[in-house]
C-alpha positions as MATLAB code, in Angstrom:
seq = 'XXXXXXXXXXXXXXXXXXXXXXXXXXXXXXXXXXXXXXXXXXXXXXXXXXXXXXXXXXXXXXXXXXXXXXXXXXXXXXXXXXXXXXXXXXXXXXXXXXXXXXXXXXXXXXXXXXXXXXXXXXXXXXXXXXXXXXXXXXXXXXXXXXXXXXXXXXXXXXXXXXXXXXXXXXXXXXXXXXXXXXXXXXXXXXXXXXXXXXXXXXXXXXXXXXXXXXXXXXXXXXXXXXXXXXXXXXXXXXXXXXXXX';
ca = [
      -6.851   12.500   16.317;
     -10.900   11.992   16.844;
     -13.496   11.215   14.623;
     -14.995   14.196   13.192;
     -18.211   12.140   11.943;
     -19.962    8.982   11.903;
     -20.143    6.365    8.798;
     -18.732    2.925    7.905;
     -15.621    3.266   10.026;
     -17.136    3.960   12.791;
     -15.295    1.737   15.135;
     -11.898    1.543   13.595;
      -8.852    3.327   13.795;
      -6.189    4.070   11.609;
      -2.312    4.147   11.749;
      -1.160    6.793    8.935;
       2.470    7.215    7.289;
       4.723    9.936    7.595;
       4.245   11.476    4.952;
       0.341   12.603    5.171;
      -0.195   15.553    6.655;
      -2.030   15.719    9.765;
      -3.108   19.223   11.255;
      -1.267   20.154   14.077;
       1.863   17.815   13.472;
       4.816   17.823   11.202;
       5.905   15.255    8.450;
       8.994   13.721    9.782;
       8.986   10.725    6.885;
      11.010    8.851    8.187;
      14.084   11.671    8.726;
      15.229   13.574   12.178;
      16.661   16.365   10.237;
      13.481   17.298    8.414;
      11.359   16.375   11.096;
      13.524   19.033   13.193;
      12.980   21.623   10.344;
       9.338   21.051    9.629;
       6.342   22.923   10.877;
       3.507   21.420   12.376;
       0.752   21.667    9.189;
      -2.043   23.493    9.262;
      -4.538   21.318    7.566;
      -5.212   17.416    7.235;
      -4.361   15.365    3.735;
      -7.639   15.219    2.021;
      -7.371   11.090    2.392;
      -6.741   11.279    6.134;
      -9.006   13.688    6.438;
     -11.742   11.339    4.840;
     -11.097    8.256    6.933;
     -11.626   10.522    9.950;
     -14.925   11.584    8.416;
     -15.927    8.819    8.024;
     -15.677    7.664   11.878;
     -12.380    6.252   12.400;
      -9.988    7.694   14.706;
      -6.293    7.782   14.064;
      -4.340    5.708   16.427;
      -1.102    7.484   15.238;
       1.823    8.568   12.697;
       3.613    5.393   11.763;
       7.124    4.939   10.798;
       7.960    4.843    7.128;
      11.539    4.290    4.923;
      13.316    7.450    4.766;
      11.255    9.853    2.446;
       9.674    5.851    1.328;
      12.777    5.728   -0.567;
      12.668    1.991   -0.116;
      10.969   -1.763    0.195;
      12.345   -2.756    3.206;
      11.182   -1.079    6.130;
      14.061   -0.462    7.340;
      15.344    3.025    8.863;
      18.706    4.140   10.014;
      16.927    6.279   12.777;
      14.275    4.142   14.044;
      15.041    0.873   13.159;
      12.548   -1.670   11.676;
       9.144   -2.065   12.437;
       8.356   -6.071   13.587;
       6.767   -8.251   11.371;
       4.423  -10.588   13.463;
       3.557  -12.835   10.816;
       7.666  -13.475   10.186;
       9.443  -12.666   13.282;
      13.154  -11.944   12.590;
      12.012  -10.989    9.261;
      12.266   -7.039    7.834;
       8.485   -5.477    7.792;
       8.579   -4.323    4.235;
       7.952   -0.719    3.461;
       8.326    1.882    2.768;
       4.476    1.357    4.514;
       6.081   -0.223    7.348;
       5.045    1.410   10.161;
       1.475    1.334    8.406;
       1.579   -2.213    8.250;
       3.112   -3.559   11.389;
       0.766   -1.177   13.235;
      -2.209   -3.173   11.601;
      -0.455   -6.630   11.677;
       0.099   -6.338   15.715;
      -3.773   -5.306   16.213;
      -2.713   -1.647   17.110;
      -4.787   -0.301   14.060;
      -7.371   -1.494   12.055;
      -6.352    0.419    9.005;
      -2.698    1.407    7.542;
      -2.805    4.438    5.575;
       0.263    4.694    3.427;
       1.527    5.357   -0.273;
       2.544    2.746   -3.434;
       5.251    4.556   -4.973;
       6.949    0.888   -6.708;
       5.436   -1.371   -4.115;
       5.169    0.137   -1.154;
       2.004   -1.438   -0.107;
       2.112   -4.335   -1.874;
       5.158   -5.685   -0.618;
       4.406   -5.099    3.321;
       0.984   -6.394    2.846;
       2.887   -9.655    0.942;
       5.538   -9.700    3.932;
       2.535   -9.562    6.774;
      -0.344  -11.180    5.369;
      -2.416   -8.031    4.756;
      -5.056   -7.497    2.321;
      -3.444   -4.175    0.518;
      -4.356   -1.843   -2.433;
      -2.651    0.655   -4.414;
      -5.269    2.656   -6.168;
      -5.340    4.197   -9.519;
      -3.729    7.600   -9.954;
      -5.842   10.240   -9.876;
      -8.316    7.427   -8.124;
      -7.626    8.992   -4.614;
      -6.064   12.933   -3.785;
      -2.483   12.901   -2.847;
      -3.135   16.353   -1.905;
      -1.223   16.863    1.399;
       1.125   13.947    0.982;
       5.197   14.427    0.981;
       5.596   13.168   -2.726;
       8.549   10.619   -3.696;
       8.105   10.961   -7.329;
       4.559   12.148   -8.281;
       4.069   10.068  -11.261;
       4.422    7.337   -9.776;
       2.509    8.013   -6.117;
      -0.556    6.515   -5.130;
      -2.369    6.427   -2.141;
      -3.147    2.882   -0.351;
      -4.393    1.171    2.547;
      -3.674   -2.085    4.478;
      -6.022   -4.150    6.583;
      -6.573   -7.456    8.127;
      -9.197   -8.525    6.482;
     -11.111   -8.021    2.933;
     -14.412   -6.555    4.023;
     -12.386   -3.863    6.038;
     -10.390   -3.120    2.533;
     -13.761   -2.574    1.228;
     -14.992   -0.493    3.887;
     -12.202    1.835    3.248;
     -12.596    1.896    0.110;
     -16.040    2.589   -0.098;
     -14.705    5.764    1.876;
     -12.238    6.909   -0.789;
     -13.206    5.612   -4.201;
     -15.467    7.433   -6.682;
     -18.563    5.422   -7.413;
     -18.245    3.335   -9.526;
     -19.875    0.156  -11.153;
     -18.932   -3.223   -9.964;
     -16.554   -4.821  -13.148;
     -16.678   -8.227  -11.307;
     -19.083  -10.490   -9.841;
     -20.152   -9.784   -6.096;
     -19.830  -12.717   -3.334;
     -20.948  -11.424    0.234;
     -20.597   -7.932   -1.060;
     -16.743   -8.355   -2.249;
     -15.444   -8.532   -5.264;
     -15.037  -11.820   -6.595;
     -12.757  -11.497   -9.852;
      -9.220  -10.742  -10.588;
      -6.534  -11.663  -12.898;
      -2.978  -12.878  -13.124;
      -0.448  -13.273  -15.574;
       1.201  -16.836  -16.452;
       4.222  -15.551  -17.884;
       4.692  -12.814  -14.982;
       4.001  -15.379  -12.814;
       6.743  -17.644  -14.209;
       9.642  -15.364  -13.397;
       9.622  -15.791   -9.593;
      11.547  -18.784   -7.332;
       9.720  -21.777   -7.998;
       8.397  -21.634   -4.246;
       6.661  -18.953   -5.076;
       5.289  -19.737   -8.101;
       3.972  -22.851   -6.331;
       2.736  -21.035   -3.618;
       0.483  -18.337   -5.822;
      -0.565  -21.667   -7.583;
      -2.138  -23.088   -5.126;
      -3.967  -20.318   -3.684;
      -5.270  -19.577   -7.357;
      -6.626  -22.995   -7.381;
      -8.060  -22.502   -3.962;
      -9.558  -19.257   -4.776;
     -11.086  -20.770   -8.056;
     -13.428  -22.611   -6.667;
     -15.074  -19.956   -5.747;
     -14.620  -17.028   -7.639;
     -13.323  -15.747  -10.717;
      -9.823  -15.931  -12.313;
      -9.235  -15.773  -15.921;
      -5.709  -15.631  -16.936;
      -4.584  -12.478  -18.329;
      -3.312  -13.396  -22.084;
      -0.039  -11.659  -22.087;
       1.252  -13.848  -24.883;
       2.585  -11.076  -26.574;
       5.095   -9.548  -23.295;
       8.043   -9.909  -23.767;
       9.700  -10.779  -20.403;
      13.371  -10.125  -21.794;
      12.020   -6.315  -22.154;
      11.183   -5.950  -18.145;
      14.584   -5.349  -17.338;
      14.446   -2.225  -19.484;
      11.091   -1.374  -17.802;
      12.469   -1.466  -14.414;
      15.467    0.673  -15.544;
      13.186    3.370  -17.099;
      10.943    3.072  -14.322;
      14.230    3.765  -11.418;
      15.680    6.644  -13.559;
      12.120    8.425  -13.407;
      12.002    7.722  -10.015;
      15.143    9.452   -9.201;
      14.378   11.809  -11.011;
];
């Protein structure tokens, strides 16, 4: 799909998940069956349609998890995606497709959903800068919903002045709630006692690249002396029956 416009994507190209729709195509996510029984749509997902817009050109529809039902990447019908950054390794998904597409080089941007993780954990698999949005932040209009209260649209790219670029596409305005360094934000947050709960190569792992990142930027530690980590378990479970739901 072309351009329809000029802007800050100019240039760049896109790799979009199954489940957007895309005039003139069907939504297969990640399923022959419905992909056999779906008609091509008539009109492009308000996000998609945006990116385009805004000058970028969609390189194609990239695989997902079977209706993004998962965090893998895998798919019974297609296989896995690769994961250049881990060879061997599953892609992560259920933005898979998404991700791999703009891990290999064959997209600048991966368009995809965060349902539980979905673009967090192939960005964490391939070394992409990723971002679920807030809900309501960015129109799931014309997106194949998993569970609706939990879906939000996302985007993977290589680097964090692309993210940006995107974003500057598909956010409201807004005002900046963090220092700016080069034009990026340059403030987050973690949480200790989160934090504390993975392997201990991990934990040593997000340590040092907190330190790292430190020294230039800022990273107060969110005070979540009060959570309860015994209680996430119950958190998950309400969160999967939802889901399911």
């Amino acid at each position: 799909m072309p351009a329809t416009g000029t802007g800050p994507l100019t240039g760049m190209s896109v790799a979009v998940k199954d489940l957007f729709a895309l005039e003139g195509h069907p939504i297969g996510a990640g399923n022959e069956e419905w992909l056999a029984e779906s008609m091509a749509e008539t009109t492009t997902a308000p996000a998609a349609a945006a990116l385009v817009a805004a000058g970028a050109v969609v390189a194609g529809i990239a695989r997902t998890d079977e209706f993004a039902y998962s965090l893998a990447g895998t798919n019974a019908h297609h296989g896995t995606p690769p994961n250049p950054k881990a060879p061997g390794r599953i892609s992560g998904g259920s933005s898979s497709g998404s991700a791999s597409a703009v891990a290999l080089g064959q997209a600048t941007i991966g368009l995809g959903t965060d349902t539980g993780g979905s673009i967090r954990v192939p960005s964490a698999y391939q070394g992409l800068f990723g971002v679920r949005t807030t809900h309501g932040a960015v129109s799931t209009e014309g997106l194949l919903p998993l569970a609706p209260s939990f879906d939000a649209v996302g985007w993977m790219t290589r680097d964090a002045a692309t993210l940006a670029a995107v974003g500057s596409v598909l956010l409201p305005p807004h005002e900046p709630a963090a220092p700016l360094i080069d034009g990026l934000f340059a403030g987050a947050l973690f949480a200790p006692e989160l934090l504390a709960l993975a392997e201990p190569d991990v934990v040593h792992a997000v340590e040092d690249s907190i330190d790292a990142w430190a020294r230039s930027a800022v990273l107060p530690a969110l005070d979540w002396a009060g959570l309860r980590t015994d209680e996430l378990p119950a958190w998950l479970a309400a969160f999967q029956t939802v889901q399911g739901y």
